[in-house]
Amino acid sequence: MGMGRVMLSLRHSTAGRSTPKHFRIVLIKPSHYDDDGYVIRWYRSPMPANSLASVYGLIDDCAQRRILGADTDIEIVAIDETNTRVPIDRIISDMRAAGIPVIIGGFHVSGMLAMFDKIGPDLQAALDMGITLFAGEAEGRIDEVVLDAAKGTLKPIYNYINELPALEDAVIPFLPGISVRKTIGNVTTFDAGRGCPFQCSFCTIINVQGRKSRRRSPDDVELILRRNYEQGIDRFFITDDNFARNKDWEAIFDRIIKLREQDGMDVRFLIQVDTLCHKIPDFVAKAKRAGVTRIFIGLENINPDNLLAAKKRQNKITEYRNMLLAWKAVGIWTYAGYILGFPHDTPESARRDIEIIKKEMPLDVLEFFFLTPLPGSEDHKVLSGKGAPLDPDLNKYDLEHALTPHPNMSKTEWEKLYRDAWAIYYTPSHIETILRRAQAYGINIWRLAQIILWFAQSLTIEKVHPLQGGFVRLKNRHERRPELPVESVWRFYPQLTWEVIVKHARVAAAACRIFRIYRRVAAGAQMPYTDQSMTPVSDDETQRLELFTHNKSAREAVDRARKIKMLIDSSAAQPTA
């Protein structure tokens, strides 16, 4: 269903009989707690959740079709807790009674029911409280849930995890502009397709959305863009885990190209792709024409042993530079995710690998994650089956906490490595290098400098991953984990005031440092720049670059790639009958 929490209640008007009845549905995309126990909420959060948009679109369709009858209006309230306080008391007072029926869905519920035959203690606790669970995707199923809620006959579990719906002509995801404008920038999200063909063991998507490509039609994508464009929204994050493996990528790009080049719609996109996407004919070129300005790649690691252990066989270190240079050649930003804590990592090897990336790979933004056994992933199931010690606090399963023992590092060493990784990559000298490379490729370095500030400082200043961060942290004294005490007024507010002052001072200082670097780079705009990472791929680089020689598995990966190429070349040279 892709939702965090849904609260439903039927409220009848107290006016005359001719007045319509009202059925209110409150959609809540929950945040989570920081390490001090306070809800992570911002004045402006990064971007809206596609899960919230998907469910909102489905409920809105129910309302338009008046599935509860001509005399009943469906009212929808959408709340993203990362930027809006959940007014629990007001929600209860607006309803007929405090016994509000609640449904919980999303990746945790769906993943756990997909991977385990028995219901786990966390989901059972929800069931014991009378909460309904929804597993799978809600397209084609939401009517049943709304009708059951209206009749007061909700089932304990709606399990559609093994019945993946088609997306062609499905109801489109949508959020009203008032919700989108509570985020930073004019960006909203939608999925053009679901499912990924690969088998990464740390991934939950393949176990919830499947490995078969299901996709929206170009007509539906156009409808999404036009409906948002009408409300002044023209920037989009296409949330497909791997848009390059969407079988209709070209038809969708062609439609967007038409909207941009013939209809004058200046829409722009961030997409997620894999490390072999550049080998798809015309993919990079059409992405550029379709308004893709940024791409995210799950680089994950440069040690082939680690990639093999995670079943990320599609990542070939011999293709990393080819792929990145293909995107840079058309002036598109490159974001990459890097996972710390694979079985073959050590503190020393991880630090060395980051230095290699800085020197030999033309990346703009690199973000770091702990290897996390997310509920719903194969890693979680395997570790649970082995009885491995997993942290019981589900609030920490956010990719930025160490949750299970590592064979080569203590928990303290692992956590220190994670903190150090950001400082190792975002040094002043490397920030200058990133900006000089970007300027050489025609990328807007002023905007990039702002993004670098965000990624370089979020963990240090706000103690959260950049993707969990936002603009101006909001804290409420009463929004704290139930097991922790409410702090006194005399302790909470002076501490919060001092915290705000210190944080803003640190942000201002960091911004000044990066701005000075930006001005220095901008002043040398007319001077040509190149470095090792920007040099075209050559046949001999596998013998001299550290990326390919830093350990035995890297050298073996190069040898395998060379043998495969020789076989392909030999086969191509054979005369045809």
Coordinates of C-alpha atoms in Angstrom, one line a residue:
M1 CA 0.0 0.0 0.0
G2 CA 3.0 2.2 0.5
M3 CA 1.6 4.1 3.4
G4 CA 2.8 4.7 6.9
R5 CA -0.4 5.0 8.9
V6 CA -4.1 5.6 8.0
M7 CA -6.8 6.6 10.4
L8 CA -10.4 6.4 9.4
S9 CA -13.6 7.4 11.0
L10 CA -17.2 8.1 10.0
R11 CA -18.6 11.4 11.1
H12 CA -22.3 12.2 10.5
S13 CA -23.4 15.8 10.2
T14 CA -25.7 17.0 13.0
A15 CA -27.6 19.3 10.6
G16 CA -30.8 18.5 8.8
R17 CA -31.4 15.3 6.9
S18 CA -30.6 16.9 3.6
T19 CA -27.1 17.6 4.7
P20 CA -24.6 15.0 3.3
K21 CA -22.9 12.6 5.7
H22 CA -19.1 12.9 6.0
F23 CA -16.5 10.2 6.1
R24 CA -13.1 11.6 7.1
I25 CA -9.9 9.8 6.2
V26 CA -6.7 11.0 7.8
L27 CA -3.6 9.9 6.0
I28 CA -0.4 10.1 8.1
K29 CA 3.1 9.6 6.8
P30 CA 4.9 9.2 10.1
S31 CA 8.4 10.5 11.0
H32 CA 10.5 8.8 13.6
Y33 CA 12.4 9.8 16.8
D34 CA 15.9 11.1 17.0
D35 CA 18.5 9.7 19.5
D36 CA 17.1 12.0 22.2
G37 CA 13.6 10.7 21.7
Y38 CA 12.1 13.7 19.9
V39 CA 10.1 13.5 16.7
I40 CA 12.2 14.5 13.7
R41 CA 10.2 17.4 12.2
W42 CA 11.2 20.4 10.2
Y43 CA 9.7 23.7 9.0
R44 CA 10.5 22.4 5.5
S45 CA 11.4 18.8 4.9
P46 CA 13.3 17.5 1.8
M47 CA 10.5 16.1 -0.5
P48 CA 7.1 14.5 -0.1
A49 CA 6.7 10.8 0.2
N50 CA 5.5 8.9 -2.8
S51 CA 3.6 6.6 -0.5
L52 CA 1.5 9.5 0.8
A53 CA 0.9 10.6 -2.8
S54 CA -0.1 7.1 -3.9
V55 CA -2.7 6.6 -1.2
Y56 CA -4.0 10.1 -1.5
G57 CA -4.6 9.6 -5.2
L58 CA -6.4 6.4 -4.5
I59 CA -8.7 7.8 -1.8
D60 CA -9.4 10.9 -3.9
D61 CA -10.5 8.6 -6.7
C62 CA -12.9 6.9 -4.2
A63 CA -14.3 10.3 -3.2
Q64 CA -14.8 11.3 -6.9
R65 CA -16.7 8.1 -7.6
R66 CA -18.7 8.5 -4.3
I67 CA -18.2 4.9 -3.4
L68 CA -20.0 5.4 -0.1
G69 CA -23.1 6.7 -1.8
A70 CA -24.4 9.9 -3.3
D71 CA -25.3 11.2 0.2
T72 CA -21.8 10.7 1.7
D73 CA -18.8 13.0 1.1
I74 CA -15.3 11.6 1.7
E75 CA -13.0 14.2 3.3
I76 CA -9.2 13.6 3.0
V77 CA -6.6 15.0 5.3
A78 CA -3.0 14.3 4.3
I79 CA -0.3 14.8 7.0
D80 CA 3.5 14.3 6.5
E81 CA 4.8 14.3 10.0
T82 CA 8.3 15.3 8.8
N83 CA 7.0 18.8 8.3
T84 CA 3.6 18.9 10.0
R85 CA 2.7 18.2 13.6
V86 CA 0.0 15.4 13.9
P87 CA -2.8 17.0 15.9
I88 CA -3.9 13.9 17.7
D89 CA -6.3 15.7 20.1
R90 CA -7.9 17.6 17.3
I91 CA -8.3 14.5 15.2
I92 CA -10.1 12.7 18.1
S93 CA -12.3 15.7 18.9
D94 CA -13.4 16.0 15.3
M95 CA -14.5 12.3 15.2
R96 CA -17.5 10.7 16.8
A97 CA -15.4 8.8 19.4
A98 CA -11.8 8.2 20.4
G99 CA -12.1 4.6 19.2
I100 CA -10.8 5.6 15.7
P101 CA -10.2 2.6 13.4
V102 CA -6.5 2.6 12.3
I103 CA -4.8 0.9 9.4
I104 CA -1.0 0.5 9.1
G105 CA 0.6 -0.4 5.8
G106 CA 3.9 0.2 4.0
F107 CA 7.2 -1.6 3.6
H108 CA 7.6 -2.8 7.1
V109 CA 4.2 -4.5 7.3
S110 CA 4.4 -5.8 3.7
G111 CA 8.1 -6.9 3.9
M112 CA 7.6 -8.8 7.1
L113 CA 4.5 -10.7 5.9
A114 CA 6.3 -11.4 2.6
M115 CA 9.4 -12.9 4.2
F116 CA 8.0 -14.8 7.2
D117 CA 5.3 -17.4 7.6
K118 CA 4.5 -16.3 11.1
I119 CA 3.5 -12.8 12.3
G120 CA 6.3 -11.2 14.3
P121 CA 5.8 -9.8 17.8
D122 CA 5.8 -6.2 16.5
L123 CA 2.9 -6.8 14.1
Q124 CA 1.2 -8.9 16.6
A125 CA 1.3 -6.1 19.1
A126 CA -0.4 -3.9 16.6
L127 CA -3.1 -6.5 16.0
D128 CA -3.6 -6.9 19.7
M129 CA -4.4 -3.2 19.9
G130 CA -7.1 -3.6 17.2
I131 CA -5.0 -2.1 14.4
T132 CA -5.7 -3.4 10.9
L133 CA -2.6 -4.4 8.8
F134 CA -2.5 -3.9 5.1
A135 CA 0.2 -5.7 3.1
G136 CA 0.9 -5.2 -0.6
E137 CA -0.2 -2.5 -3.0
A138 CA -3.6 -0.8 -2.8
E139 CA -4.4 -0.3 -6.4
G140 CA -7.7 -2.1 -7.1
R141 CA -8.2 -2.9 -3.4
I142 CA -8.8 0.4 -1.7
D143 CA -12.5 0.4 -2.3
E144 CA -12.8 -2.7 -0.2
V145 CA -11.0 -1.2 2.7
V146 CA -12.9 2.1 2.7
L147 CA -16.3 0.3 2.4
D148 CA -15.3 -2.0 5.3
A149 CA -14.2 0.9 7.4
A150 CA -17.5 2.7 6.7
K151 CA -19.5 -0.3 7.8
G152 CA -17.3 -0.9 10.9
T153 CA -16.2 -4.3 9.6
L154 CA -12.5 -3.9 9.0
K155 CA -10.6 -7.2 8.8
P156 CA -7.5 -7.7 11.0
I157 CA -5.3 -8.2 7.9
Y158 CA -5.6 -7.4 4.2
N159 CA -2.8 -9.3 2.6
Y160 CA -2.2 -8.8 -1.1
I161 CA 1.6 -9.2 -1.0
N162 CA 1.4 -12.0 -3.6
E163 CA -1.0 -10.2 -5.9
L164 CA 0.8 -7.4 -7.6
P165 CA -1.5 -5.2 -9.5
A166 CA -0.9 -3.9 -13.0
L167 CA -0.1 -0.1 -13.2
E168 CA -1.3 0.6 -16.7
D169 CA -4.3 2.9 -16.3
A170 CA -4.1 2.7 -12.5
V171 CA -5.0 5.7 -10.4
I172 CA -2.1 8.2 -10.4
P173 CA -0.3 9.3 -7.3
F174 CA -1.0 12.9 -6.4
L175 CA -0.6 15.4 -3.6
P176 CA -2.2 18.9 -3.5
G177 CA 0.1 21.8 -3.8
I178 CA -0.4 22.9 -0.2
S179 CA 1.3 19.6 0.9
V180 CA 4.1 19.8 -1.6
R181 CA 5.0 23.4 -0.7
K182 CA 5.7 22.3 2.9
T183 CA 8.9 20.8 1.5
I184 CA 12.2 22.4 0.2
G185 CA 12.0 23.3 -3.5
N186 CA 9.1 22.8 -5.9
V187 CA 9.6 19.0 -6.0
T188 CA 7.0 16.2 -5.8
T189 CA 7.3 12.4 -6.4
F190 CA 5.8 9.7 -8.4
D191 CA 6.6 6.1 -9.5
A192 CA 6.6 5.5 -13.2
G193 CA 7.0 1.8 -12.4
R194 CA 7.6 -0.8 -9.7
G195 CA 9.7 -3.9 -9.3
C196 CA 13.4 -4.5 -9.8
P197 CA 15.0 -7.5 -11.6
F198 CA 18.1 -7.7 -9.3
Q199 CA 18.6 -9.6 -6.0
C200 CA 20.4 -7.3 -3.6
S201 CA 20.2 -9.0 -0.2
F202 CA 19.9 -5.7 1.7
C203 CA 16.9 -4.5 -0.3
T204 CA 13.2 -4.6 0.7
I205 CA 11.8 -3.4 -2.6
I206 CA 12.2 -6.7 -4.4
N207 CA 10.3 -8.5 -1.7
V208 CA 7.4 -6.0 -1.6
Q209 CA 7.1 -4.8 -5.2
G210 CA 8.5 -7.9 -6.8
R211 CA 11.2 -8.4 -9.4
K212 CA 9.0 -8.1 -12.5
S213 CA 8.8 -4.7 -14.2
R214 CA 5.3 -3.1 -13.9
R215 CA 4.9 0.4 -15.2
R216 CA 2.6 3.3 -15.8
S217 CA 1.7 4.2 -19.4
P218 CA 3.2 7.3 -21.0
D219 CA -0.4 8.7 -21.0
D220 CA -0.5 8.3 -17.2
V221 CA 2.9 9.9 -16.7
E222 CA 1.8 12.8 -18.9
L223 CA -1.4 13.1 -16.7
I224 CA 0.8 13.2 -13.6
L225 CA 3.0 15.9 -15.0
R226 CA 0.1 18.0 -16.3
R227 CA -1.9 17.8 -13.1
N228 CA 1.1 18.9 -11.1
Y229 CA 2.1 21.6 -13.6
E230 CA -1.4 23.1 -13.3
Q231 CA -0.7 23.7 -9.6
G232 CA 2.7 25.2 -10.2
I233 CA 4.8 22.1 -9.5
D234 CA 7.5 21.3 -12.2
R235 CA 10.2 19.4 -10.5
F236 CA 9.9 15.6 -9.9
F237 CA 11.7 12.7 -8.3
I238 CA 10.8 9.5 -10.1
T239 CA 10.9 7.0 -7.3
D240 CA 11.4 3.8 -9.4
D241 CA 14.2 2.0 -7.6
N242 CA 15.8 1.6 -11.1
F243 CA 14.3 3.6 -13.9
A244 CA 16.8 2.1 -16.4
R245 CA 15.0 -1.2 -16.0
N246 CA 11.5 0.1 -16.6
K247 CA 10.7 -1.6 -19.9
D248 CA 8.9 1.5 -21.1
W249 CA 11.6 4.0 -20.2
E250 CA 12.0 5.1 -23.8
A251 CA 8.3 5.6 -24.5
I252 CA 8.1 7.6 -21.2
F253 CA 11.1 9.7 -22.1
D254 CA 9.8 10.3 -25.6
R255 CA 6.5 11.6 -24.2
I256 CA 8.3 13.9 -21.7
I257 CA 10.6 15.2 -24.5
K258 CA 7.5 16.1 -26.5
L259 CA 6.0 17.9 -23.5
R260 CA 9.3 19.9 -23.1
E261 CA 10.2 20.6 -26.6
Q262 CA 6.8 21.0 -28.3
D263 CA 4.5 22.0 -25.5
G264 CA 7.0 24.2 -23.6
M265 CA 6.6 22.4 -20.2
D266 CA 9.9 23.0 -18.3
V267 CA 9.7 19.9 -16.2
R268 CA 12.9 18.4 -14.6
F269 CA 13.7 15.2 -12.9
L270 CA 15.9 13.2 -10.5
I271 CA 15.9 9.5 -11.3
Q272 CA 17.5 6.4 -9.9
V273 CA 19.5 4.1 -12.2
D274 CA 22.0 1.2 -12.0
T275 CA 25.7 1.2 -12.9
L276 CA 25.1 -0.4 -16.3
C277 CA 22.5 2.1 -17.5
H278 CA 24.9 3.8 -19.8
K279 CA 25.1 0.6 -21.9
I280 CA 21.4 1.0 -22.9
P281 CA 21.4 2.7 -26.4
D282 CA 20.2 6.3 -26.2
F283 CA 19.3 6.1 -22.5
V284 CA 21.7 8.8 -21.3
A285 CA 21.0 11.1 -24.3
K286 CA 17.2 10.8 -24.0
A287 CA 17.4 11.3 -20.2
K288 CA 19.1 14.7 -20.9
R289 CA 16.5 15.7 -23.4
A290 CA 13.7 14.6 -21.1
G291 CA 14.9 17.1 -18.4
V292 CA 16.8 14.7 -16.1
T293 CA 19.2 17.0 -14.2
R294 CA 20.4 14.6 -11.5
I295 CA 20.8 10.8 -11.2
F296 CA 21.2 8.6 -8.2
I297 CA 23.3 5.4 -8.4
G298 CA 23.5 2.7 -5.7
L299 CA 27.3 2.5 -6.0
E300 CA 27.4 0.7 -2.6
N301 CA 31.1 -0.4 -2.6
I302 CA 34.2 -0.7 -4.7
N303 CA 35.3 -4.1 -3.3
P304 CA 33.9 -6.8 -5.6
D305 CA 33.9 -9.3 -2.7
N306 CA 31.4 -7.0 -0.8
L307 CA 29.2 -6.6 -3.9
L308 CA 29.1 -10.4 -4.4
A309 CA 28.3 -11.0 -0.7
A310 CA 25.3 -8.6 -1.1
K311 CA 24.2 -10.3 -4.3
K312 CA 24.8 -7.0 -6.1
R313 CA 26.2 -8.8 -9.2
Q314 CA 25.0 -6.0 -11.6
N315 CA 27.6 -3.6 -10.1
K316 CA 30.9 -4.0 -12.1
I317 CA 33.7 -1.8 -10.9
T318 CA 35.1 -1.9 -14.4
E319 CA 32.1 0.0 -15.6
Y320 CA 31.9 2.6 -12.8
R321 CA 34.0 5.2 -14.6
N322 CA 32.4 4.6 -18.0
M323 CA 29.0 5.1 -16.4
L324 CA 29.9 8.3 -14.5
L325 CA 31.7 9.9 -17.4
A326 CA 28.7 9.2 -19.7
W327 CA 26.5 11.2 -17.3
K328 CA 29.0 14.0 -16.8
A329 CA 29.5 14.4 -20.5
V330 CA 25.9 15.6 -20.8
G331 CA 26.1 17.8 -17.7
I332 CA 24.0 15.8 -15.3
W333 CA 24.8 15.7 -11.6
T334 CA 25.7 12.3 -10.1
Y335 CA 24.6 11.3 -6.6
A336 CA 25.8 7.9 -5.2
G337 CA 25.1 5.9 -2.2
Y338 CA 27.9 4.0 -0.4
I339 CA 27.3 1.4 2.2
L340 CA 29.7 0.9 5.1
G341 CA 29.8 -2.4 6.9
F342 CA 29.9 -5.1 4.3
P343 CA 31.5 -8.3 5.6
H344 CA 34.9 -7.6 4.0
D345 CA 35.1 -3.9 5.2
T346 CA 37.6 -2.8 7.9
P347 CA 38.0 0.7 9.2
E348 CA 41.2 1.0 7.3
S349 CA 39.9 -0.5 4.0
A350 CA 36.8 1.7 4.0
R351 CA 38.9 4.9 4.5
R352 CA 41.2 3.9 1.7
D353 CA 38.3 3.2 -0.6
I354 CA 36.8 6.6 -0.1
E355 CA 40.1 8.2 -0.9
I356 CA 40.3 6.2 -4.1
I357 CA 36.7 7.3 -5.1
K358 CA 37.7 11.0 -4.5
K359 CA 40.7 10.7 -6.8
E360 CA 39.5 8.4 -9.6
M361 CA 35.7 8.8 -9.9
P362 CA 33.9 12.0 -11.0
L363 CA 31.1 11.9 -8.5
D364 CA 29.4 15.1 -7.2
V365 CA 27.6 14.0 -4.1
L366 CA 28.4 10.8 -2.1
E367 CA 26.2 9.8 0.8
F368 CA 26.9 7.0 3.3
F369 CA 24.8 4.4 5.0
F370 CA 25.2 1.6 7.5
L371 CA 24.6 -1.9 6.1
T372 CA 21.2 -2.3 7.8
P373 CA 19.2 -5.5 8.0
L374 CA 15.9 -3.8 7.1
P375 CA 12.8 -5.7 8.0
G376 CA 11.6 -7.2 4.8
S377 CA 15.1 -7.8 3.3
E378 CA 16.8 -11.1 2.8
D379 CA 19.6 -10.0 5.2
H380 CA 17.0 -9.5 8.0
K381 CA 15.5 -12.9 7.4
V382 CA 18.8 -14.7 7.3
L383 CA 20.1 -13.0 10.4
S384 CA 16.9 -13.7 12.2
G385 CA 17.0 -17.3 11.2
K386 CA 20.5 -17.6 12.6
G387 CA 19.5 -16.1 15.9
A388 CA 21.9 -13.2 15.3
P389 CA 21.7 -10.4 17.8
L390 CA 19.6 -7.6 16.2
D391 CA 18.9 -4.4 17.9
P392 CA 15.2 -4.6 19.1
D393 CA 14.6 -0.9 18.7
L394 CA 12.8 -0.6 15.3
N395 CA 13.1 3.2 15.4
K396 CA 16.9 2.8 14.7
Y397 CA 16.3 0.9 11.4
D398 CA 17.0 4.1 9.4
L399 CA 20.3 3.3 7.7
E400 CA 22.3 5.5 10.1
H401 CA 22.7 3.2 13.1
A402 CA 24.8 0.1 13.7
L403 CA 22.3 -2.7 14.6
T404 CA 24.2 -6.0 14.5
P405 CA 27.7 -7.2 15.2
H406 CA 30.3 -6.8 12.4
P407 CA 33.1 -9.4 11.9
N408 CA 35.9 -6.9 11.5
M409 CA 34.8 -3.9 13.6
S410 CA 33.4 -3.2 17.0
K411 CA 30.2 -1.2 17.2
T412 CA 32.2 1.8 18.4
E413 CA 34.6 1.5 15.4
W414 CA 31.8 1.1 13.0
E415 CA 29.9 4.1 14.2
K416 CA 33.1 6.2 14.2
L417 CA 33.8 5.1 10.6
Y418 CA 30.4 6.3 9.6
R419 CA 30.9 9.7 11.2
D420 CA 34.4 10.0 9.7
A421 CA 33.3 9.0 6.2
W422 CA 31.5 12.3 5.6
A423 CA 34.5 14.3 6.9
I424 CA 36.9 12.3 4.7
Y425 CA 34.9 12.9 1.5
Y426 CA 33.8 16.5 2.1
T427 CA 37.1 18.0 2.9
P428 CA 37.6 21.7 1.8
S429 CA 40.1 20.6 -0.9
H430 CA 37.8 17.9 -2.3
I431 CA 34.8 20.2 -2.3
E432 CA 36.9 22.5 -4.4
T433 CA 37.7 19.6 -6.7
I434 CA 34.0 18.7 -7.0
L435 CA 33.1 22.2 -8.0
R436 CA 36.0 22.5 -10.5
R437 CA 34.9 19.3 -12.2
A438 CA 31.3 20.4 -12.2
Q439 CA 32.2 23.7 -13.8
A440 CA 34.2 22.0 -16.5
Y441 CA 31.1 19.9 -17.3
G442 CA 28.8 23.0 -17.4
I443 CA 27.0 22.2 -14.2
N444 CA 25.5 25.0 -12.0
I445 CA 28.1 25.2 -9.3
W446 CA 26.2 27.7 -7.1
R447 CA 23.3 25.2 -6.7
L448 CA 25.8 22.3 -6.3
A449 CA 27.6 24.2 -3.5
Q450 CA 24.3 24.5 -1.6
I451 CA 23.7 20.8 -1.9
I452 CA 27.2 20.0 -0.8
L453 CA 26.7 22.2 2.3
W454 CA 23.5 20.2 3.1
F455 CA 25.2 16.8 2.7
A456 CA 28.5 17.7 4.3
Q457 CA 26.9 19.2 7.5
S458 CA 23.6 17.4 8.2
L459 CA 25.1 14.6 10.3
T460 CA 27.6 16.9 12.0
I461 CA 25.2 19.6 13.0
E462 CA 21.7 17.9 13.1
K463 CA 22.9 14.4 13.8
V464 CA 20.7 12.9 11.1
H465 CA 21.4 11.7 7.6
P466 CA 20.9 14.4 4.9
L467 CA 17.9 12.6 3.5
Q468 CA 16.3 12.7 7.0
G469 CA 17.2 16.4 7.3
G470 CA 15.3 19.6 6.5
F471 CA 15.2 23.3 7.0
V472 CA 14.9 24.6 10.6
R473 CA 14.3 21.8 13.1
L474 CA 11.1 22.0 15.0
K475 CA 10.8 20.4 18.5
N476 CA 7.9 20.0 20.8
R477 CA 8.3 19.3 24.4
H478 CA 5.5 16.8 24.4
E479 CA 6.5 15.0 21.2
R480 CA 8.8 12.5 22.8
R481 CA 9.0 8.7 22.9
P482 CA 6.5 7.5 25.5
E483 CA 9.1 5.6 27.5
L484 CA 11.1 8.8 28.0
P485 CA 10.1 11.6 30.5
V486 CA 8.7 14.9 29.4
E487 CA 11.4 17.4 30.2
S488 CA 10.6 20.4 32.4
V489 CA 9.9 23.8 30.9
W490 CA 13.0 25.2 32.6
R491 CA 15.2 22.5 31.1
F492 CA 13.7 22.1 27.6
Y493 CA 13.4 25.7 26.4
P494 CA 16.8 27.1 27.5
Q495 CA 18.4 24.0 26.0
L496 CA 16.4 24.3 22.8
T497 CA 17.3 28.0 22.5
W498 CA 21.0 27.4 23.0
E499 CA 20.8 24.5 20.5
V500 CA 19.2 26.7 17.8
I501 CA 21.8 29.4 18.3
V502 CA 24.8 27.0 18.1
K503 CA 23.4 25.1 15.1
H504 CA 22.7 28.2 13.1
A505 CA 26.2 29.6 14.0
R506 CA 27.8 26.4 12.8
V507 CA 25.7 26.4 9.6
A508 CA 26.7 30.0 8.9
A509 CA 30.3 29.2 9.4
A510 CA 30.2 26.2 7.2
A511 CA 28.3 28.1 4.5
C512 CA 30.9 30.9 4.6
R513 CA 33.7 28.3 4.1
I514 CA 32.0 26.7 1.2
F515 CA 31.0 30.1 -0.3
R516 CA 34.7 31.1 -0.3
I517 CA 35.5 27.9 -2.2
Y518 CA 32.7 28.6 -4.6
R519 CA 33.9 32.1 -5.3
R520 CA 37.4 30.9 -5.9
V521 CA 36.2 28.3 -8.4
A522 CA 33.8 30.7 -10.1
A523 CA 36.6 33.2 -10.5
G524 CA 38.6 30.7 -12.5
A525 CA 35.8 29.8 -14.8
Q526 CA 37.8 30.6 -17.9
M527 CA 40.7 28.3 -16.9
P528 CA 40.5 24.8 -18.2
Y529 CA 40.4 22.1 -15.6
T530 CA 40.9 18.3 -15.7
D531 CA 42.1 15.6 -13.3
Q532 CA 42.5 11.9 -13.2
S533 CA 38.8 11.1 -12.7
M534 CA 37.9 13.1 -15.8
T535 CA 40.3 11.4 -18.2
P536 CA 38.6 9.2 -20.8
V537 CA 38.6 5.5 -20.0
S538 CA 41.7 3.8 -21.5
D539 CA 42.7 0.2 -21.9
D540 CA 45.7 0.5 -19.6
E541 CA 43.9 2.1 -16.7
T542 CA 43.0 -1.3 -15.2
Q543 CA 46.7 -1.7 -14.6
R544 CA 47.4 1.6 -13.0
L545 CA 44.3 3.0 -11.2
E546 CA 43.9 2.0 -7.6
L547 CA 40.2 1.4 -8.2
F548 CA 41.2 -1.7 -10.1
T549 CA 44.4 -2.7 -8.3
H550 CA 43.8 -1.9 -4.6
N551 CA 43.1 -5.6 -3.6
K552 CA 43.0 -9.1 -5.0
S553 CA 39.3 -9.2 -5.7
A554 CA 39.5 -5.9 -7.7
R555 CA 42.3 -7.4 -9.8
E556 CA 40.3 -10.6 -10.3
A557 CA 37.3 -8.6 -11.4
V558 CA 39.4 -6.9 -14.0
D559 CA 40.7 -10.2 -15.3
R560 CA 37.1 -11.6 -15.6
A561 CA 36.0 -8.5 -17.5
R562 CA 39.0 -8.8 -19.8
K563 CA 38.2 -12.5 -20.6
I564 CA 34.6 -11.8 -21.2
K565 CA 35.5 -9.0 -23.6
M566 CA 37.9 -11.3 -25.5
L567 CA 35.2 -14.0 -25.8
I568 CA 32.7 -11.4 -27.1
D569 CA 35.2 -10.0 -29.6
S570 CA 36.2 -13.5 -30.7
S571 CA 32.6 -14.5 -31.2
A572 CA 31.9 -11.3 -33.2
A573 CA 34.8 -12.0 -35.4
Q574 CA 33.6 -15.5 -36.4
P575 CA 32.2 -15.6 -40.0
T576 CA 28.5 -16.1 -40.2
A577 CA 27.0 -19.0 -42.2

